[in-house]
Amino acid sequence: MFLSFKQKGNDFVKTSQYNEALKQYSECLKLNPSDSAIYSNRALCHLKLNQSEEVIQDCNSALLLEPSNVKAYYRRGLAYKNLQNYIASINDFKEVLQIAPHITEAKRELKEVTDCLKKQHDSCINQKQRKKIPIQEVSNSDEEGETGEIRSIPGSVLSVNHQHGFIDADPSNWKDTLLLKPTNAYEFGQILNTIKVKSDVAACAELLCNVTPENMPLLMSCELDTEALAIMIQALDRHLLQKSPEVVYSHLMNLQKAARFEMVCSLLGKSEKDQVKLLFDHLSATESKEFTPDDIQKLANRYFLHEICHRT
């Protein structure tokens, strides 16, 4: 009976009758729920019917029974792609190529999904940059300069551009604000954005000293991008590591909990990845009672680093 249902299902697939094939494969699983190939075949039917969630469920079942099931990884990768879960999709296509490097379809899909992830990331950054805070205009001419720009409040990190109606960083006194701890994600984001514009690694180190590492996921909110991660990595390595490797480790632990962390890590360029690896190499060469070399390696894996230099 099992073989009969399976054959009927295969025949329906060949004629693109996917709903009928689903029924046959489901009958197979009633008779033998431990056949990974049937789950994979049924996942194909769900995929053809644009039922992405069901694809993922069947592929998960197939992989539990057969961890090296290439078709299950590939079809789940396509389902994640349809759901725009590009990071999960990339991971599945990488698994396919690790098991079977010759599969050209997986190589093509991996490239396409990686491009989609980059576009998604760029779109998020552009939307964030386009967000402006409207400012009510002041009619008193004594409040304005000749260019129509409202003068900034003394001691403030922000000035108001009257012509464009949004908040800009004031270059004359922006570092003074780093003496204060940001109290919310908005303040943190304003300071971090100014630091990125100035490319001031030392100022970034000062900012990181002024925030509790455990608060980083909340403070980062949607501020994490490749540029922000890169400058924070440099600040931790160049300015904080020698003073307090425990603080550096804590920041790294909490940064990887921030929103969009995996996506940002996957989009780092070679130079940025080299900086991350260098920091972990330096961290692994320090002595601390707070963490072990294994702890550092596990954390490095979260940053897509699978091999770092351990201390001897």
CSV table of C-alpha atoms in Angstrom, one decimal:
chain,number,residue,atom,x,y,z
A,1,MET,CA,0.0,0.0,0.0
A,2,PHE,CA,2.8,2.4,0.9
A,3,LEU,CA,4.6,1.8,-2.4
A,4,SER,CA,1.3,2.2,-4.3
A,5,PHE,CA,0.5,5.6,-2.6
A,6,LYS,CA,4.1,6.7,-3.3
A,7,GLN,CA,4.0,5.8,-6.9
A,8,LYS,CA,0.6,7.6,-7.4
A,9,GLY,CA,2.0,10.6,-5.7
A,10,ASN,CA,5.1,10.6,-8.0
A,11,ASP,CA,2.8,10.3,-11.0
A,12,PHE,CA,0.7,13.2,-10.0
A,13,VAL,CA,3.8,15.3,-9.5
A,14,LYS,CA,4.9,14.5,-13.0
A,15,THR,CA,1.6,15.9,-14.4
A,16,SER,CA,1.7,18.9,-12.0
A,17,GLN,CA,-1.3,17.7,-10.1
A,18,TYR,CA,0.2,18.8,-6.7
A,19,ASN,CA,-3.0,18.7,-4.6
A,20,GLU,CA,-3.6,15.1,-5.6
A,21,ALA,CA,0.0,14.2,-5.0
A,22,LEU,CA,-0.2,15.8,-1.5
A,23,LYS,CA,-3.0,13.4,-0.6
A,24,GLN,CA,-1.1,10.4,-1.7
A,25,TYR,CA,2.1,11.4,0.2
A,26,SER,CA,0.0,12.0,3.3
A,27,GLU,CA,-1.4,8.5,3.0
A,28,CYS,CA,2.2,7.2,2.8
A,29,LEU,CA,3.1,9.0,6.1
A,30,LYS,CA,0.1,7.5,7.8
A,31,LEU,CA,1.6,4.1,7.0
A,32,ASN,CA,5.2,5.1,7.6
A,33,PRO,CA,5.9,8.4,9.4
A,34,SER,CA,9.6,7.8,9.4
A,35,ASP,CA,10.3,8.1,5.7
A,36,SER,CA,12.2,11.4,5.1
A,37,ALA,CA,11.9,11.2,1.3
A,38,ILE,CA,8.1,11.4,1.6
A,39,TYR,CA,8.3,14.5,3.7
A,40,SER,CA,10.6,16.0,1.2
A,41,ASN,CA,8.3,15.0,-1.7
A,42,ARG,CA,5.3,16.5,0.1
A,43,ALA,CA,7.3,19.7,0.7
A,44,LEU,CA,7.8,20.0,-3.1
A,45,CYS,CA,4.1,19.9,-3.5
A,46,HIS,CA,3.6,22.6,-0.9
A,47,LEU,CA,6.3,24.6,-2.6
A,48,LYS,CA,4.5,24.4,-6.0
A,49,LEU,CA,1.3,25.5,-4.3
A,50,ASN,CA,3.0,28.5,-2.6
A,51,GLN,CA,2.4,27.1,0.9
A,52,SER,CA,5.8,28.1,2.3
A,53,GLU,CA,5.0,27.5,6.0
A,54,GLU,CA,4.0,23.9,5.2
A,55,VAL,CA,7.2,23.4,3.2
A,56,ILE,CA,9.2,24.4,6.2
A,57,GLN,CA,7.3,22.0,8.5
A,58,ASP,CA,7.8,19.1,6.1
A,59,CYS,CA,11.5,19.9,5.5
A,60,ASN,CA,12.1,20.1,9.3
A,61,SER,CA,10.5,16.7,9.7
A,62,ALA,CA,12.7,15.3,6.8
A,63,LEU,CA,15.9,16.8,8.3
A,64,LEU,CA,15.1,15.4,11.8
A,65,LEU,CA,15.0,11.9,10.1
A,66,GLU,CA,17.8,12.5,7.7
A,67,PRO,CA,20.1,15.5,8.6
A,68,SER,CA,21.9,15.3,5.2
A,69,ASN,CA,18.8,15.5,3.1
A,70,VAL,CA,19.9,17.9,0.4
A,71,LYS,CA,16.4,18.3,-1.2
A,72,ALA,CA,14.9,19.2,2.2
A,73,TYR,CA,17.6,22.0,2.7
A,74,TYR,CA,17.1,23.3,-0.8
A,75,ARG,CA,13.3,23.3,-0.7
A,76,ARG,CA,13.3,24.9,2.8
A,77,GLY,CA,15.7,27.5,1.5
A,78,LEU,CA,13.3,28.4,-1.3
A,79,ALA,CA,10.4,28.6,1.2
A,80,TYR,CA,12.4,31.0,3.4
A,81,LYS,CA,13.2,33.0,0.3
A,82,ASN,CA,9.5,33.3,-0.5
A,83,LEU,CA,8.8,34.5,3.1
A,84,GLN,CA,11.7,37.0,2.7
A,85,ASN,CA,13.6,35.4,5.6
A,86,TYR,CA,16.8,35.8,3.6
A,87,ILE,CA,19.2,34.9,6.4
A,88,ALA,CA,17.6,31.5,7.0
A,89,SER,CA,17.4,31.0,3.3
A,90,ILE,CA,21.1,31.7,2.9
A,91,ASN,CA,22.0,29.3,5.7
A,92,ASP,CA,20.0,26.5,4.0
A,93,PHE,CA,21.6,27.0,0.6
A,94,LYS,CA,25.0,27.0,2.3
A,95,GLU,CA,24.1,23.7,3.8
A,96,VAL,CA,23.2,22.3,0.4
A,97,LEU,CA,26.6,23.4,-1.0
A,98,GLN,CA,28.5,22.0,1.9
A,99,ILE,CA,26.9,18.6,1.3
A,100,ALA,CA,26.8,18.8,-2.5
A,101,PRO,CA,29.1,21.6,-3.8
A,102,HIS,CA,28.3,20.7,-7.4
A,103,ILE,CA,24.6,21.8,-7.3
A,104,THR,CA,24.5,24.9,-9.6
A,105,GLU,CA,20.9,25.7,-8.7
A,106,ALA,CA,21.9,26.2,-5.1
A,107,LYS,CA,24.8,28.4,-6.1
A,108,ARG,CA,22.5,30.6,-8.2
A,109,GLU,CA,19.9,30.8,-5.4
A,110,LEU,CA,22.5,31.7,-2.8
A,111,LYS,CA,23.7,34.6,-4.9
A,112,GLU,CA,20.2,35.8,-5.6
A,113,VAL,CA,19.1,35.6,-2.0
A,114,THR,CA,22.3,37.3,-0.9
A,115,ASP,CA,21.5,40.2,-3.3
A,116,CYS,CA,18.0,40.3,-1.9
A,117,LEU,CA,19.3,40.6,1.6
A,118,LYS,CA,21.6,43.4,0.6
A,119,LYS,CA,18.8,45.3,-1.0
A,120,GLN,CA,16.6,44.8,2.0
A,121,HIS,CA,19.4,46.1,4.2
A,122,ASP,CA,20.0,49.1,2.0
A,123,SER,CA,16.3,49.9,1.9
A,124,CYS,CA,16.1,49.8,5.7
A,125,ILE,CA,19.1,52.2,5.9
A,126,ASN,CA,17.6,54.6,3.4
A,127,GLN,CA,14.3,54.6,5.2
A,128,LYS,CA,16.0,55.4,8.4
A,129,GLN,CA,18.0,58.2,6.8
A,130,ARG,CA,14.9,59.7,5.3
A,131,LYS,CA,13.1,60.0,8.7
A,132,LYS,CA,13.0,63.7,9.6
A,133,ILE,CA,11.7,65.3,12.7
A,134,PRO,CA,9.5,68.3,11.8
A,135,ILE,CA,10.3,71.5,13.6
A,136,GLN,CA,7.9,74.3,14.1
A,137,GLU,CA,9.2,77.5,12.5
A,138,VAL,CA,10.0,80.5,14.6
A,139,SER,CA,8.9,83.9,13.2
A,140,ASN,CA,11.1,86.0,15.5
A,141,SER,CA,14.0,87.1,13.3
A,142,ASP,CA,16.3,87.5,16.3
A,143,GLU,CA,16.2,83.7,16.7
A,144,GLU,CA,17.6,83.1,13.2
A,145,GLY,CA,20.9,83.6,11.5
A,146,GLU,CA,21.4,85.1,8.1
A,147,THR,CA,21.1,81.7,6.3
A,148,GLY,CA,17.8,80.9,8.0
A,149,GLU,CA,19.3,78.4,10.4
A,150,ILE,CA,18.0,78.5,14.0
A,151,ARG,CA,20.9,78.8,16.3
A,152,SER,CA,21.6,75.8,18.5
A,153,ILE,CA,21.0,75.8,22.2
A,154,PRO,CA,24.3,76.2,24.0
A,155,GLY,CA,25.6,72.8,25.3
A,156,SER,CA,23.2,70.9,23.0
A,157,VAL,CA,24.4,68.2,20.5
A,158,LEU,CA,21.7,69.2,18.1
A,159,SER,CA,20.9,72.2,15.9
A,160,VAL,CA,17.8,72.8,13.8
A,161,ASN,CA,18.1,73.4,10.1
A,162,HIS,CA,15.4,75.9,9.3
A,163,GLN,CA,15.4,75.4,5.5
A,164,HIS,CA,15.1,71.6,5.6
A,165,GLY,CA,13.2,71.2,8.9
A,166,PHE,CA,15.2,68.4,10.4
A,167,ILE,CA,17.7,67.9,13.2
A,168,ASP,CA,21.4,67.9,12.3
A,169,ALA,CA,24.5,67.2,14.4
A,170,ASP,CA,26.2,70.3,15.6
A,171,PRO,CA,29.9,69.8,14.8
A,172,SER,CA,31.1,72.4,17.3
A,173,ASN,CA,30.1,70.7,20.6
A,174,TRP,CA,28.9,67.2,19.8
A,175,LYS,CA,31.6,65.4,21.8
A,176,ASP,CA,30.5,67.2,25.0
A,177,THR,CA,27.3,65.1,25.0
A,178,LEU,CA,29.4,61.9,25.3
A,179,LEU,CA,30.1,63.0,28.9
A,180,LEU,CA,26.5,62.2,29.5
A,181,LYS,CA,24.9,58.7,29.4
A,182,PRO,CA,22.2,58.5,26.7
A,183,THR,CA,18.9,57.7,28.5
A,184,ASN,CA,17.1,56.3,25.5
A,185,ALA,CA,17.5,54.8,22.1
A,186,TYR,CA,16.9,58.1,20.3
A,187,GLU,CA,19.7,59.9,22.2
A,188,PHE,CA,22.0,56.9,21.6
A,189,GLY,CA,21.2,56.9,17.9
A,190,GLN,CA,21.8,60.6,17.5
A,191,ILE,CA,25.2,60.3,19.1
A,192,LEU,CA,26.1,57.1,17.2
A,193,ASN,CA,25.1,58.7,13.9
A,194,THR,CA,27.3,61.7,14.6
A,195,ILE,CA,30.2,59.4,15.5
A,196,LYS,CA,29.8,57.5,12.2
A,197,VAL,CA,29.8,60.8,10.3
A,198,LYS,CA,33.0,61.9,12.1
A,199,SER,CA,34.6,58.4,11.9
A,200,ASP,CA,35.7,59.0,15.5
A,201,VAL,CA,36.7,55.7,17.0
A,202,ALA,CA,37.9,57.2,20.3
A,203,ALA,CA,34.5,58.9,20.7
A,204,CYS,CA,32.8,55.6,20.0
A,205,ALA,CA,34.9,54.0,22.8
A,206,GLU,CA,33.8,56.8,25.2
A,207,LEU,CA,30.2,56.2,24.3
A,208,LEU,CA,30.5,52.5,24.9
A,209,CYS,CA,32.1,53.2,28.3
A,210,ASN,CA,29.0,55.3,29.2
A,211,VAL,CA,26.4,52.7,28.5
A,212,THR,CA,25.7,49.4,30.3
A,213,PRO,CA,26.4,46.5,27.9
A,214,GLU,CA,23.1,44.8,28.9
A,215,ASN,CA,21.2,47.8,27.6
A,216,MET,CA,22.8,47.7,24.1
A,217,PRO,CA,20.1,45.6,22.4
A,218,LEU,CA,17.5,48.2,23.5
A,219,LEU,CA,19.6,51.2,22.8
A,220,MET,CA,20.6,50.0,19.3
A,221,SER,CA,17.0,49.5,18.3
A,222,CYS,CA,17.2,49.8,14.5
A,223,GLU,CA,20.5,51.7,14.5
A,224,LEU,CA,22.7,48.6,13.8
A,225,ASP,CA,24.2,48.6,10.4
A,226,THR,CA,27.5,47.6,9.0
A,227,GLU,CA,29.1,51.0,9.5
A,228,ALA,CA,27.9,51.1,13.2
A,229,LEU,CA,29.1,47.6,13.9
A,230,ALA,CA,32.5,48.2,12.3
A,231,ILE,CA,33.3,51.4,14.3
A,232,MET,CA,32.2,49.8,17.5
A,233,ILE,CA,34.4,46.8,16.8
A,234,GLN,CA,37.4,49.1,16.2
A,235,ALA,CA,36.6,51.0,19.5
A,236,LEU,CA,36.4,47.9,21.5
A,237,ASP,CA,39.7,46.6,20.1
A,238,ARG,CA,41.8,49.8,20.1
A,239,HIS,CA,40.6,51.5,23.2
A,240,LEU,CA,38.8,49.2,25.6
A,241,LEU,CA,40.4,45.8,25.3
A,242,GLN,CA,43.6,46.5,27.2
A,243,LYS,CA,41.7,48.4,30.0
A,244,SER,CA,38.9,45.9,30.5
A,245,PRO,CA,38.6,42.7,28.4
A,246,GLU,CA,35.5,41.8,30.5
A,247,VAL,CA,33.7,44.9,29.3
A,248,VAL,CA,34.6,44.1,25.7
A,249,TYR,CA,33.3,40.5,26.1
A,250,SER,CA,30.1,41.8,27.7
A,251,HIS,CA,29.5,44.3,24.8
A,252,LEU,CA,30.1,41.6,22.2
A,253,MET,CA,27.7,39.3,24.0
A,254,ASN,CA,25.0,41.9,24.1
A,255,LEU,CA,25.6,43.3,20.6
A,256,GLN,CA,24.7,40.0,19.0
A,257,LYS,CA,21.3,40.3,20.7
A,258,ALA,CA,20.5,43.5,18.8
A,259,ALA,CA,17.8,43.6,16.1
A,260,ARG,CA,19.1,42.6,12.6
A,261,PHE,CA,22.4,41.5,14.0
A,262,GLU,CA,22.7,38.4,11.8
A,263,MET,CA,21.8,40.3,8.7
A,264,VAL,CA,24.3,43.0,9.4
A,265,CYS,CA,27.1,40.4,10.1
A,266,SER,CA,26.3,38.6,6.8
A,267,LEU,CA,26.8,41.9,4.9
A,268,LEU,CA,30.1,42.9,6.4
A,269,GLY,CA,32.8,43.4,3.8
A,270,LYS,CA,36.2,41.7,3.9
A,271,SER,CA,37.9,44.5,5.7
A,272,GLU,CA,35.2,44.7,8.4
A,273,LYS,CA,35.3,40.9,8.8
A,274,ASP,CA,39.1,41.1,9.3
A,275,GLN,CA,38.5,43.7,12.0
A,276,VAL,CA,36.1,41.5,13.8
A,277,LYS,CA,38.5,38.5,13.6
A,278,LEU,CA,41.3,40.7,14.9
A,279,LEU,CA,39.3,41.7,17.9
A,280,PHE,CA,38.4,38.1,18.7
A,281,ASP,CA,42.1,37.1,18.2
A,282,HIS,CA,43.2,39.8,20.7
A,283,LEU,CA,40.4,38.9,23.1
A,284,SER,CA,41.4,35.2,23.1
A,285,ALA,CA,44.9,36.2,24.0
A,286,THR,CA,43.8,37.9,27.2
A,287,GLU,CA,43.5,36.2,30.6
A,288,SER,CA,40.2,36.6,32.5
A,289,LYS,CA,38.1,34.8,35.1
A,290,GLU,CA,35.0,35.9,33.4
A,291,PHE,CA,35.3,33.8,30.2
A,292,THR,CA,37.2,30.9,28.7
A,293,PRO,CA,38.6,30.3,25.3
A,294,ASP,CA,35.6,28.1,24.5
A,295,ASP,CA,33.3,31.0,25.5
A,296,ILE,CA,35.1,33.3,23.1
A,297,GLN,CA,35.0,30.7,20.3
A,298,LYS,CA,31.2,30.2,20.8
A,299,LEU,CA,30.7,34.0,20.7
A,300,ALA,CA,32.9,34.3,17.6
A,301,ASN,CA,30.7,31.8,15.9
A,302,ARG,CA,27.8,34.2,16.4
A,303,TYR,CA,29.8,36.7,14.5
A,304,PHE,CA,30.3,34.2,11.6
A,305,LEU,CA,33.9,33.4,12.7
A,306,HIS,CA,34.5,29.7,13.0
A,307,GLU,CA,38.2,29.8,13.7
A,308,ILE,CA,40.2,32.2,15.9
A,309,CYS,CA,43.7,32.1,17.3
A,310,HIS,CA,43.6,30.8,20.9
A,311,ARG,CA,46.2,31.9,23.4
A,312,THR,CA,48.9,29.5,24.2
